[in-house]
Amino acid sequence: LCTNKLSVDHRLLHHLIVHQLLPTGGGYAKLSRMQAFLMWCIISKIEFCYPLLMLHTMVRAFTQKKSVLPFGCILTKIFRHHEVRLEGEIGTKLKKEDTYNKSTLNHMGWKKQDGNWTYCPKSDQGQR
């Protein structure tokens, strides 16, 4: 399934999944089976084992030639909480596009109106 066929709300959910919950390299134009499953679970309010999903994603990343270990921010917080020594590790700052805030949502075409977030496509984009 091509992501441009998704509704606006589902495209936003997909964006959150591929950038935060299930980070993967490569293009985002096609919906993977795992992404579709995760979207279905979230929309249907069905519980899933996120730690197992994280582990599966990290193992898959480790087996690929060009890959970066996903979940760096989450793992760093866990390591610090458990006082794991991280000397010698090189830290990297989050890029602006790796965070979600009002500015990010505005850039994606979402506007807050009367306390609710509403998708407002730019006139040059047209309705998708």
Tab-separated table of C-alpha atoms in Angstrom, residues 21 34 36-56:
chain	number	residue	atom	x	y	z
A	21	LEU	CA	8.092	3.945	17.288
A	34	MET	CA	4.760	-4.364	10.404
A	36	ALA	CA	0.312	-1.610	8.972
A	37	PHE	CA	0.010	-4.018	11.906
A	38	LEU	CA	1.208	-1.378	14.351
A	39	MET	CA	-1.200	1.202	12.911
A	40	TRP	CA	-4.055	-1.302	13.207
A	41	CYS	CA	-3.162	-2.031	16.850
A	42	ILE	CA	-3.033	1.670	17.739
A	43	ILE	CA	-6.252	2.551	15.904
A	44	SER	CA	-8.071	-0.495	17.315
A	45	LYS	CA	-6.626	0.073	20.816
A	46	ILE	CA	-5.127	-3.406	20.839
A	47	GLU	CA	-2.162	-3.922	23.148
A	48	PHE	CA	1.160	-5.054	21.704
A	49	CYS	CA	4.531	-5.816	23.265
A	50	TYR	CA	6.590	-2.732	22.413
A	51	PRO	CA	9.835	-4.013	24.060
A	52	LEU	CA	9.674	-7.119	21.846
A	53	LEU	CA	9.050	-4.937	18.798
A	54	MET	CA	12.070	-2.793	19.762
A	55	LEU	CA	14.249	-5.885	20.150
A	56	HIS	CA	13.100	-7.251	16.779
